[in-house]
Coordinates of C-alpha atoms and ligand atoms in Angstrom, one line a residue:
X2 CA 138.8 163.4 -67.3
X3 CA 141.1 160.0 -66.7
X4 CA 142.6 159.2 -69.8
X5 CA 141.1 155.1 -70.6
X6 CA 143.4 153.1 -71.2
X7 CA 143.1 150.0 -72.8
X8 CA 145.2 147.3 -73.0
X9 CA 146.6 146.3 -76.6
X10 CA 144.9 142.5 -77.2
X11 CA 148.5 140.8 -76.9
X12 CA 148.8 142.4 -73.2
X13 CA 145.1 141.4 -72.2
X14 CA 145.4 137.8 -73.1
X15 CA 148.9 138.2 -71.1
X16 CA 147.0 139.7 -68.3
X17 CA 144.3 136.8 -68.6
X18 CA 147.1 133.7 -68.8
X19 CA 148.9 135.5 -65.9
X20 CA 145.4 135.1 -63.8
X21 CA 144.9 132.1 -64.9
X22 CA 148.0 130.4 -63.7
X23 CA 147.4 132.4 -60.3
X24 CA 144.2 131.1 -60.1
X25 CA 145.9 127.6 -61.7
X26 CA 148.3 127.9 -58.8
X27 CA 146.2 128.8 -56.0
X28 CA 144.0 126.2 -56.5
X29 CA 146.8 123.7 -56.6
X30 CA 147.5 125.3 -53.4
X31 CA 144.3 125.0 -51.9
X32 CA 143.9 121.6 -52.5
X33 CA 147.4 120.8 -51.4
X34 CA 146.3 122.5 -48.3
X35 CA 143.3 119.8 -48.1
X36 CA 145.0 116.8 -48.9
X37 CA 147.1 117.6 -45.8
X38 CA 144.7 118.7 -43.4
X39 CA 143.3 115.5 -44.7
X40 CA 145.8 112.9 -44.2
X41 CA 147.9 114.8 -41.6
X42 CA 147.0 117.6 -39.6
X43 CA 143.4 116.3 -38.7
X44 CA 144.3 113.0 -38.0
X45 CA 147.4 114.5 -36.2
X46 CA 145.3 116.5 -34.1
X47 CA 142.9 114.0 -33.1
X48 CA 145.6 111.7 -32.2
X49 CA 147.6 114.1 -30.2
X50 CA 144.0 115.5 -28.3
X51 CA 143.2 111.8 -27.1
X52 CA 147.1 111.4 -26.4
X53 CA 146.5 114.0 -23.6
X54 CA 143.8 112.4 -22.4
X55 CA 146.0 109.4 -21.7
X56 CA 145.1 107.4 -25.2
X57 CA 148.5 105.5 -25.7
X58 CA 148.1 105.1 -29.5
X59 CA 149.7 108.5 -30.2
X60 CA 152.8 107.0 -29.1
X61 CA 152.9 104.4 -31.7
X62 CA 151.4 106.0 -34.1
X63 CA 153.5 109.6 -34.1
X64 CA 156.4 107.2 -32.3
X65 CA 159.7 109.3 -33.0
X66 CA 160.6 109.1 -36.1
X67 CA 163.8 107.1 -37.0
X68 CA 162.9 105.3 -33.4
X69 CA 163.9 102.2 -33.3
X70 CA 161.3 98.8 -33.1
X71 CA 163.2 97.8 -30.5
X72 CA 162.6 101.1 -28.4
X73 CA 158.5 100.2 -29.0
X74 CA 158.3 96.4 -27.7
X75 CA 157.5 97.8 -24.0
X76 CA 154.7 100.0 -25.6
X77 CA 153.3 96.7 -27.1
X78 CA 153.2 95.1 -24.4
X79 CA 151.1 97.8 -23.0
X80 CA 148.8 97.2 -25.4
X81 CA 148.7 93.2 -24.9
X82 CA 148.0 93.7 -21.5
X83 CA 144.9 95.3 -22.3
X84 CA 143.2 92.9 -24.1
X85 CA 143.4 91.8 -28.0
X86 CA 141.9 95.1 -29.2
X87 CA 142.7 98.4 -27.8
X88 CA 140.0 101.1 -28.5
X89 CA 141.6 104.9 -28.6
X90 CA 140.8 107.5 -29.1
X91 CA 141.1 107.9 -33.0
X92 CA 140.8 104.1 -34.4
X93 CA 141.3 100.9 -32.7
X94 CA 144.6 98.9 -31.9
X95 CA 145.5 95.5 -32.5
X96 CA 148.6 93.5 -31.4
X97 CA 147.3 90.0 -31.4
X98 CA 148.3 87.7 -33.8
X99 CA 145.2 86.1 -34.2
X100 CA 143.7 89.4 -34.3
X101 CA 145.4 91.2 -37.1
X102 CA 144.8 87.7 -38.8
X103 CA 141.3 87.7 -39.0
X104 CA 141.5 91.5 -39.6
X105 CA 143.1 91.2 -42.5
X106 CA 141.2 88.3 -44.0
X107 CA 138.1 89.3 -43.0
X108 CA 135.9 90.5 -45.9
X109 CA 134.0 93.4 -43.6
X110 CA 137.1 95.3 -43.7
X111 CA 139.3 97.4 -46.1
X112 CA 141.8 99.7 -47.0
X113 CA 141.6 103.2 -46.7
X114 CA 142.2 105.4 -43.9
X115 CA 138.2 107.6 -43.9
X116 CA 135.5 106.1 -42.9
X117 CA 133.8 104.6 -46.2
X118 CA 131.3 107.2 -47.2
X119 CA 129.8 104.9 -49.7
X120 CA 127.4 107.3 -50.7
X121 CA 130.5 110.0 -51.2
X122 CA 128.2 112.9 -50.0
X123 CA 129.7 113.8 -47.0
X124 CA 132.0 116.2 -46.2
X125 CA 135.4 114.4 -45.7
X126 CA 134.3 112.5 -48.9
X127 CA 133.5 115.4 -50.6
X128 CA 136.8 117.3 -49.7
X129 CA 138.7 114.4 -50.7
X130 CA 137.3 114.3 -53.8
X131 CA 137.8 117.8 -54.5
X132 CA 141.3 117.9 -53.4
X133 CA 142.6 114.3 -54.8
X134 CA 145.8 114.9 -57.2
X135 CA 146.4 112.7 -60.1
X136 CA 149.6 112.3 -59.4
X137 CA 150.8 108.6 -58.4
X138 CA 150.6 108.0 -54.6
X139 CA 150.6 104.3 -52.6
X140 CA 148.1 104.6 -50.5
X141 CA 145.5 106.6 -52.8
X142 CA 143.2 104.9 -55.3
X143 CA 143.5 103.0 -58.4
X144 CA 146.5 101.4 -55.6
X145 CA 146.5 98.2 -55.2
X146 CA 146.9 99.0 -51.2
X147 CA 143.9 100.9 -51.6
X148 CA 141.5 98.7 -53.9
X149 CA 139.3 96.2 -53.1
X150 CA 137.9 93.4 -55.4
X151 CA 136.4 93.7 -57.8
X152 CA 139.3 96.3 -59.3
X153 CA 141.8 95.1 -57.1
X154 CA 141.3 91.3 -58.2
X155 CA 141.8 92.5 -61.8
X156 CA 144.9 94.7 -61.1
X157 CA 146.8 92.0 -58.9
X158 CA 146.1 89.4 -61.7
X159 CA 147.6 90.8 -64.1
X160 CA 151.0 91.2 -62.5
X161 CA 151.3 87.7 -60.0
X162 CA 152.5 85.7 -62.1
X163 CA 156.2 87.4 -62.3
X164 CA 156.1 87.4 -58.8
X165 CA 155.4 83.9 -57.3
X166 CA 158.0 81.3 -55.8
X167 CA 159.0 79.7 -59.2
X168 CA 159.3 82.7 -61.4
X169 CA 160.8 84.1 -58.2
X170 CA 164.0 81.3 -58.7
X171 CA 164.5 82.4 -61.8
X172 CA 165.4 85.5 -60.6
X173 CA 168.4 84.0 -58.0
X174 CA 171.5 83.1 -60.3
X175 CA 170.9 87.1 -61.6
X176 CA 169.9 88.3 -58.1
X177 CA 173.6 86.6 -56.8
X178 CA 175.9 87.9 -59.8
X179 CA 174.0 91.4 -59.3
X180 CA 175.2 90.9 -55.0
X181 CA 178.2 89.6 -56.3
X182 CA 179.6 92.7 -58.6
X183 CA 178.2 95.7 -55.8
X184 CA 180.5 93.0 -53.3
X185 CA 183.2 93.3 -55.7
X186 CA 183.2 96.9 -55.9
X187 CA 182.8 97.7 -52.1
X188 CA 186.0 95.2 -51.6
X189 CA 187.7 97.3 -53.7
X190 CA 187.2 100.5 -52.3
X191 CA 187.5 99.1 -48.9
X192 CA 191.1 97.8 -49.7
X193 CA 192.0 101.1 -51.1
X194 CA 190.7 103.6 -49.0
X195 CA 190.9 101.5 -46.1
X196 CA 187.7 103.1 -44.1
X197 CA 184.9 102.4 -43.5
X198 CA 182.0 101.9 -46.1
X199 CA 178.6 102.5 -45.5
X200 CA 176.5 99.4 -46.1
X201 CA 172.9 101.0 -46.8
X202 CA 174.4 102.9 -49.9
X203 CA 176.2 100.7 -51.8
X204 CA 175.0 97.4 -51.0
X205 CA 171.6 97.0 -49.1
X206 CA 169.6 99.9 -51.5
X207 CA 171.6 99.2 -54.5
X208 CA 170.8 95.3 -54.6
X209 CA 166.9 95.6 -54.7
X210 CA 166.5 98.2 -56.8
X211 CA 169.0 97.0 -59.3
X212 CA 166.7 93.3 -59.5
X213 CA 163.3 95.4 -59.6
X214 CA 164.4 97.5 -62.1
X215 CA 165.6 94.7 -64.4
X216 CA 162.2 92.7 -64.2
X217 CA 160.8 95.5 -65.1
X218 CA 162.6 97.0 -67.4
X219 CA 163.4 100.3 -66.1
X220 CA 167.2 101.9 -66.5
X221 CA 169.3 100.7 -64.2
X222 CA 171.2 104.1 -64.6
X223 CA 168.4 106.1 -62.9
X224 CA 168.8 104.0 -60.1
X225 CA 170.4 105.9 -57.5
X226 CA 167.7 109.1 -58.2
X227 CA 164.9 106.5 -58.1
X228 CA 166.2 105.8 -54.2
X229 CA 166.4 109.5 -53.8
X230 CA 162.9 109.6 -54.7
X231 CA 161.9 106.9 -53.0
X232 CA 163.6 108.4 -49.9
X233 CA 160.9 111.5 -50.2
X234 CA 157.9 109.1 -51.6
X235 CA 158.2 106.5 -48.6
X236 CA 157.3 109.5 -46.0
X237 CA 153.7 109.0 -47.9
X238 CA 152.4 106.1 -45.7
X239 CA 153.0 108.1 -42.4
X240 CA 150.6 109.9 -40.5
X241 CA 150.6 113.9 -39.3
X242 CA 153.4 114.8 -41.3
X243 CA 154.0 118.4 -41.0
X244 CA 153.0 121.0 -43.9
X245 CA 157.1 121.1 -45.2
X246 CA 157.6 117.5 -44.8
X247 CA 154.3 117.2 -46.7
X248 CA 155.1 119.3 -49.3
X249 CA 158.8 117.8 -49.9
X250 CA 156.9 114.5 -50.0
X251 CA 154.4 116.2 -52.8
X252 CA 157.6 116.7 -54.7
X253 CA 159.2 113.3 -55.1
X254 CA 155.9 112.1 -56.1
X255 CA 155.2 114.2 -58.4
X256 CA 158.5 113.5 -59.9
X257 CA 158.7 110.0 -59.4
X258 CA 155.0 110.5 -61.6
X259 CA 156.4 112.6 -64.3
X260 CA 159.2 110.4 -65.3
X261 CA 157.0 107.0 -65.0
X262 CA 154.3 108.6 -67.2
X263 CA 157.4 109.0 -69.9
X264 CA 158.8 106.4 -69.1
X265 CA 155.7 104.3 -70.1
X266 CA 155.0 106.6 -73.1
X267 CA 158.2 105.4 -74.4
X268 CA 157.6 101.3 -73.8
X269 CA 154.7 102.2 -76.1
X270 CA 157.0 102.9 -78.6
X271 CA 159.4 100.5 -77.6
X272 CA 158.4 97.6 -75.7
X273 CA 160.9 95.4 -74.2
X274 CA 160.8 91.9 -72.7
X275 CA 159.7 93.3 -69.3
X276 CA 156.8 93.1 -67.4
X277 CA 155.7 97.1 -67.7
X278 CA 156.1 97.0 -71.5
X279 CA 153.3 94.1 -71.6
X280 CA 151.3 96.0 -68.9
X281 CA 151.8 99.0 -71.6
X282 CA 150.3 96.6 -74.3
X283 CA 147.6 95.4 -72.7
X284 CA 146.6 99.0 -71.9
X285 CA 146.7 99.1 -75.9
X286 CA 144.6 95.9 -76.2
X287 CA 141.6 97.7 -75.7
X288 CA 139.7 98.9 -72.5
X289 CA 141.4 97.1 -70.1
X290 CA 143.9 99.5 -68.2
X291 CA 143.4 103.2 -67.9
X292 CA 146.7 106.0 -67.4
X293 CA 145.8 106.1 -64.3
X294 CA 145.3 102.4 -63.5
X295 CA 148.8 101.6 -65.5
X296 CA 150.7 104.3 -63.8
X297 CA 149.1 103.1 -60.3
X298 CA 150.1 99.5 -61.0
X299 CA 153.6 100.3 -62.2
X300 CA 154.3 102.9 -60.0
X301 CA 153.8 100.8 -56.5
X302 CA 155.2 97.5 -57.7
X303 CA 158.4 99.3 -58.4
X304 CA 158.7 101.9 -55.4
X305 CA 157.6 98.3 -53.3
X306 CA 160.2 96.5 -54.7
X307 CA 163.0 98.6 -53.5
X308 CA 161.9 100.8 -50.3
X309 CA 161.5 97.7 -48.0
X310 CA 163.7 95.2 -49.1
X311 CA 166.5 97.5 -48.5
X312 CA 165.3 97.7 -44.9
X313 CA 165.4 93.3 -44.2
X314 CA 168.8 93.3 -45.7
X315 CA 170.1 96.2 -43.3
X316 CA 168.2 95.3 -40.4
X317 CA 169.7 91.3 -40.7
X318 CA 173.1 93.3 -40.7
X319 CA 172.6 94.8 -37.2
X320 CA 171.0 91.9 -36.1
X321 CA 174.0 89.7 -36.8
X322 CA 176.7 92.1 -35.9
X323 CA 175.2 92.5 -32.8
X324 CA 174.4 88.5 -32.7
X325 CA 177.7 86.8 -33.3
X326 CA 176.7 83.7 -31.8
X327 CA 173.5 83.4 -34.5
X328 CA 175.7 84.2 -37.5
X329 CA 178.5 80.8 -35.6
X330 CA 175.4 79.1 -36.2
X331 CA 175.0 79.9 -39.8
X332 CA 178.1 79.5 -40.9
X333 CA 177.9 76.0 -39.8
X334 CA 174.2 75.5 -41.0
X335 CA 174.3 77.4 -44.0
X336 CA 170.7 76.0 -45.8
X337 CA 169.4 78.1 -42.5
X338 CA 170.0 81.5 -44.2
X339 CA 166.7 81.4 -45.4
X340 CA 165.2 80.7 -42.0
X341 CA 166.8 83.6 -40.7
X342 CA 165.6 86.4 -43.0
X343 CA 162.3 85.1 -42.1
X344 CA 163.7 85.4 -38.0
X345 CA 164.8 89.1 -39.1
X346 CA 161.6 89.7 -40.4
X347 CA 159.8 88.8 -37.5
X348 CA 161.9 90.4 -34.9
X349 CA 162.6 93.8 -37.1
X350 CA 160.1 94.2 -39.7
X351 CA 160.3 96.6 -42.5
X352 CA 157.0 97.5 -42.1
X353 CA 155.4 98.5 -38.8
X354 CA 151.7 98.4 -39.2
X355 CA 149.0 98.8 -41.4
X356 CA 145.4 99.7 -40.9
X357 CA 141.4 98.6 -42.3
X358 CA 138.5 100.4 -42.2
X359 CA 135.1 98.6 -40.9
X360 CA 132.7 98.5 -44.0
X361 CA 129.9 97.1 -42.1
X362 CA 129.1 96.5 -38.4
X363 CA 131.4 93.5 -37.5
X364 CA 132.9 91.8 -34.4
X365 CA 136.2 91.0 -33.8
X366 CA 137.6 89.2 -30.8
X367 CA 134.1 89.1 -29.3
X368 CA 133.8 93.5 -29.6
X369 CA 131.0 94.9 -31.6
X370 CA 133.1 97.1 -34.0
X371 CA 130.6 99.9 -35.9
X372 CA 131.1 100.4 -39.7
X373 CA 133.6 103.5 -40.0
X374 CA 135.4 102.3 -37.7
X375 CA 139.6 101.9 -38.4
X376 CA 141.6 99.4 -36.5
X377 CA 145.5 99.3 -36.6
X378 CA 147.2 96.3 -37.1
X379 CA 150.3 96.2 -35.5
X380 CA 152.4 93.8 -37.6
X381 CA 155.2 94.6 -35.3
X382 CA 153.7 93.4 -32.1
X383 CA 152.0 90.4 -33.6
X384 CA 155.0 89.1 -34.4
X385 CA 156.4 89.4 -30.9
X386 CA 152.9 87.5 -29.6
X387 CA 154.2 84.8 -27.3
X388 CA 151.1 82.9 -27.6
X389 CA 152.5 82.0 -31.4
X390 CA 156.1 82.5 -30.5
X391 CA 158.3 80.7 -27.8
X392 CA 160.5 83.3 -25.8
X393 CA 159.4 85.9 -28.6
X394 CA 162.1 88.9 -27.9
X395 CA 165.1 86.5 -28.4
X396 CA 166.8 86.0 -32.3
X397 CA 166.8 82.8 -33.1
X398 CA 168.1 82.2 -37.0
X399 CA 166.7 77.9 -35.8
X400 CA 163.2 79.2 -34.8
X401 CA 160.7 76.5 -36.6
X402 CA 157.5 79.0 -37.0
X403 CA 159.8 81.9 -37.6
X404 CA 158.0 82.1 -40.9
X405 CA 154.8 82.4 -39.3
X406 CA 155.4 86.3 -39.1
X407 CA 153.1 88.5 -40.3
X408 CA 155.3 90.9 -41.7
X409 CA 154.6 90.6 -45.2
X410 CA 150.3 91.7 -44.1
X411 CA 147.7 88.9 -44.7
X412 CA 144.7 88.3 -46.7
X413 CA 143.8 90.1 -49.9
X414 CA 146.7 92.4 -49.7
X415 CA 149.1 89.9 -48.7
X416 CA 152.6 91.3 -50.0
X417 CA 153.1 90.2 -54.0
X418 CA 156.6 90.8 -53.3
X419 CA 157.1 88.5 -50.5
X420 CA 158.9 85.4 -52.7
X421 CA 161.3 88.3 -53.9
X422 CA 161.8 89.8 -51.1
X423 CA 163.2 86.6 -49.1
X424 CA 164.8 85.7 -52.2
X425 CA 167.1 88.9 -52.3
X426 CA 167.6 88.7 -48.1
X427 CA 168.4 85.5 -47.7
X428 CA 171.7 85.8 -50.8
X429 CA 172.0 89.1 -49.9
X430 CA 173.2 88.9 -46.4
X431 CA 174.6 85.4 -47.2
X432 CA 177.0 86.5 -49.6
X433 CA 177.5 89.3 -48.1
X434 CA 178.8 87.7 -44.8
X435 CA 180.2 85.0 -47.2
X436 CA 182.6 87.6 -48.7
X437 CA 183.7 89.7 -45.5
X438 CA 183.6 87.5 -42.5
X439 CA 185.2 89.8 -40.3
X440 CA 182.4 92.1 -41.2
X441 CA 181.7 94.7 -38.4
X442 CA 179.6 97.5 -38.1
X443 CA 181.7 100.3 -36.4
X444 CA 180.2 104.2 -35.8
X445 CA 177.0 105.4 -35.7
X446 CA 174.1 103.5 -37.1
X447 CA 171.2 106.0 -38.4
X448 CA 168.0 105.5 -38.9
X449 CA 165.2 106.3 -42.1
X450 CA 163.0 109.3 -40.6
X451 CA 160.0 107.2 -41.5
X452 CA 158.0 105.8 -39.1
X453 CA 156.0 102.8 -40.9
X454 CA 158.9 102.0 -42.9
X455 CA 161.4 101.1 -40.3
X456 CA 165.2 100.4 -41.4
X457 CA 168.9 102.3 -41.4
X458 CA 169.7 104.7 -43.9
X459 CA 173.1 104.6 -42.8
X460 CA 175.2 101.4 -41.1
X461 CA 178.9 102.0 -41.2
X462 CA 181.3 98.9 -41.8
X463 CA 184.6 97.8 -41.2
X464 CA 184.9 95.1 -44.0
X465 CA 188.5 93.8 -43.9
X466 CA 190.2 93.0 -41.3
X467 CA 193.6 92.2 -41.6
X468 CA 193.1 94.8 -44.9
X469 CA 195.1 92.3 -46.9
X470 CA 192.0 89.5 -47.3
X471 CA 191.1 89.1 -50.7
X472 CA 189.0 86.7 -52.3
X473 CA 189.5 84.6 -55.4
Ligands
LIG518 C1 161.1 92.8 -47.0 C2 160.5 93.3 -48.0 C3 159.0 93.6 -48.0 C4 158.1 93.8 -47.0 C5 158.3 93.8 -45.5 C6 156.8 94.1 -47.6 C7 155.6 94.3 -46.9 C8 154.4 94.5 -47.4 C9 153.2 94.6 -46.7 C10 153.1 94.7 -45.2 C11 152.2 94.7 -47.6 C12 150.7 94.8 -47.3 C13 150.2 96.1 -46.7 C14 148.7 96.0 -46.3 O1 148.2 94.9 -46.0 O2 148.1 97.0 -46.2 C15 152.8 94.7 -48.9 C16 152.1 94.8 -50.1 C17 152.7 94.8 -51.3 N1 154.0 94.6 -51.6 FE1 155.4 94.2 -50.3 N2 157.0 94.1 -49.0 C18 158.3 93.8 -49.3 C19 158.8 93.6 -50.5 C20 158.1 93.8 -51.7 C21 158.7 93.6 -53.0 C22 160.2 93.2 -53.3 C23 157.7 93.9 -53.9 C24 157.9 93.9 -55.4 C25 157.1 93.3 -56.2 C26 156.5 94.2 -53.1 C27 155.3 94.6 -53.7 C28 154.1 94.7 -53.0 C29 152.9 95.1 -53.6 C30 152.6 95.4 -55.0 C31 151.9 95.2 -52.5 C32 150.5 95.5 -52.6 C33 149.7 94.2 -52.6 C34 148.2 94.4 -52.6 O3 147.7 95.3 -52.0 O4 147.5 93.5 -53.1 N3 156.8 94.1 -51.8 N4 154.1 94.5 -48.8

């Protein structure tokens, strides 16, 4: 007869903890699995099927990554030629100015990549339930780039006011000591070391996030981990990521999340003059802001505030290497800098597209578009639209409209950041030129492996030439 054996209690509840976190951890698994399949490997598929079939959106949409925006201009002119809105075979496509304009204004349509299931009963919906992770993400809900009013007219309230034009000059005498001091220390190790030094690292990254951080209050110390981060998080507004990238993306968000969710624990208990300890307070006020909410709003106005803006000031730094004659122009004309980060915007913009989701039958540009259905808003292309925009490939820093860009999206979601963000490019390449005039980019440029954010990760400079300029 088998002897029984029974487990003392301390080993059973072991054995029962030990399944638990299996079970813990497969499920985590699972529904990492989903959330992938989800936002990446279905969408991935379709787009790839109807590519085959001769659908031309898969090449913009899973365009190589690190590709350049100049390598896509012929493929939007493809699209032009066909008419304001292109209909593949996974969403719709638009690249007309006028277009995306209405698109984004229009009140029939909103963020979101599925098709609104208002009812939440089918299966996408119900999957995406199941699977949704708590952990901070852009594009998911309580987002501002994935709310709609009412929620999203409470959340944006609540932080505009730091953000617009006049709180915005406040900002500049700080913005151009912080420019200033990174300048100083480049010039220094450019004198000694007498190489090159790469610009994306220690200037164009460094500026932003050091400005962001101090407006709202977070440690300027963490600042170079926080760009790591944001290096992994930014990978979260692409489409058909594979399952590794995925999962390295999972990981600087949930990191990013853990630290912010202390981070705010500890404004709780000591709240600074900065615009997340009030948002802290409020949430203390009463009902108004839940963890979630908080973490949502604080999360994307910081990780917005530095993973484009870094992406202007490099861009305007190929564009006028490779431009002499533009940069003549504003060294003569220098009230035009500001002009010309708008003109860098246009021609090389941070972000490539966005998208909306149909919530009710609509039209658009005279086509019957059925709710569900998700058009593409090339911001890109409409910026390159020469029906808005004389001789629309050429940079021109003495372009009138160049402001008329739509770079910075359009509507409800227009960019909150967008008074900063030419703020920072305009003195930031100004002074930056200002300081090194014989500034040239030398070596090879590389490129962010993102495809919506577009920018360099790394632009080496020659800064000093003869080596012995110095400044006062
Ligand atoms: C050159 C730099 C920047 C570019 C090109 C840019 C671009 C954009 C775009 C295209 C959108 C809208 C996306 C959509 O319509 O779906 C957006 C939204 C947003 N941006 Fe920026 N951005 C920049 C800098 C900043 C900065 C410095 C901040 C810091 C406050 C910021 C904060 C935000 C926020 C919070 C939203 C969400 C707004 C909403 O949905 O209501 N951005 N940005």
């Amino acid at each position: 007869m088998p002897l029984k054996i029974t487990p003392p209690v301390g080993a059973r509840t072991l054995a029962g903890r030990t399944l638990g976190r299996t079970l813990g951890t497969a499920e985590r698994t699972a529904k990492q699995g989903v959330r992938w399949a989800l936002g990446h490997g279905l969408p991935r598929t379709a787009i790839v099927r109807s590519a085959r079939k001769g659908d031309l959106q898969g090449d913009l949409i899973l365009s190589g990554p690190g590709s350049h925006t100049f390598d896509l201009v012929d493929l939007f002119e493809e699209f032009r030629a066909r008419g304001p809105l292109y209909q593949g075979g996974f969403s719709h496509l638009a690249v007309d100015h006028e277009v995306i304009k209405e698109v984004l204004t229009s009140n029939d349509f909103v963020t979101g990549f599925f098709a609104p299931d208002e009812s939440g009963t089918g299966l996408l919906a119900r999957a995406a339930t199941w699977s949704a992770s708590d952990v901070f993400a852009p594009l998911q809900p309580p987002s501002l780039l994935a709310t709609e009013p009412p929620e999203h007219t409470r959340y944006r309230k609540l932080v505009t006011r730091v953000f617009t034009v006049r709180a915005v000059e406040k900002l500049r005498d700080r913005t151009a000591q912080i420019a200033a001091d990174l300048l100083d220390d480049i010039e220094e190790e450019a004198a000694a070391s007498r190489m090159s030094v790469d610009l994306v690292t220690r200037y164009c990254g460094l500026l932003p996030i050091t400005v962001i951080s101090e407006v709202l209050g977070v440690p300027v110390e963490l600042r170079e981990r926080m760009l790591e981060l944001g290096k992994g998080a930014a990978l979260s507004l692409d489409i058909g990521l594979d399952w590794r990238t995925f999962r390295e993306m999972e990981a600087s968000l949930e990191e990013f999340d853990t630290w912010l969710r202390g981070h705010l624990a500890y404004l709780a208990e000591h709240p600074g003059d900065d615009l997340l300890s009030q948002l802290v307070a409020l949430r203390d006020d009463g009902d108004r802001l839940s963890d979630k909410e908080l973490r949502a709003i604080a999360g994307l106005v910081f990780a917005a505030g530095f993973e484009t803006t870094v992406n202007l000031i490099g861009n305007g730094i190929a564009l006028l290497n490779d431009n002499p004659d533009q940069l003549e122009i504003l060294r003569a004309r220098p009230e035009l800098w500001s002009n010309a980060a708008d003109e860098i915007l246009r021609l090389d913009p941070p972000v490539l597209l966005t998208g909306r989701v149909a919530r009710r039958n609509s039209t658009i540009a005279g086509q019957e578009i059925p709710r569900g259905t998700i058009i593409n808003t090339v911001l890109a292309a409409a910026n390159r639209d020469p029906k808005v925009f004389a001789d629309p490939h050429t940079f021109d820093v003495t372009r009138e409209n160049a402001r008329e860009h739509l770079s910075f999206s359009g509507g409800r979601h227009f960019c909150l950041g967008a008074a900063l963000a030419r703020m920072e490019g305009e003195l930031g390449l100004r002074l930056l030129f200002e300081r090194f005039p014989d500034l040239e980019l030398v070596g090879d440029r590389e490129r962010h492996p993102t495809r919506i954010l577009r920018g360099y990760s790394h632009l080496p400079a020659r800064l000093l030439w003869p080596l012995e300029t110095s400044h006062p």
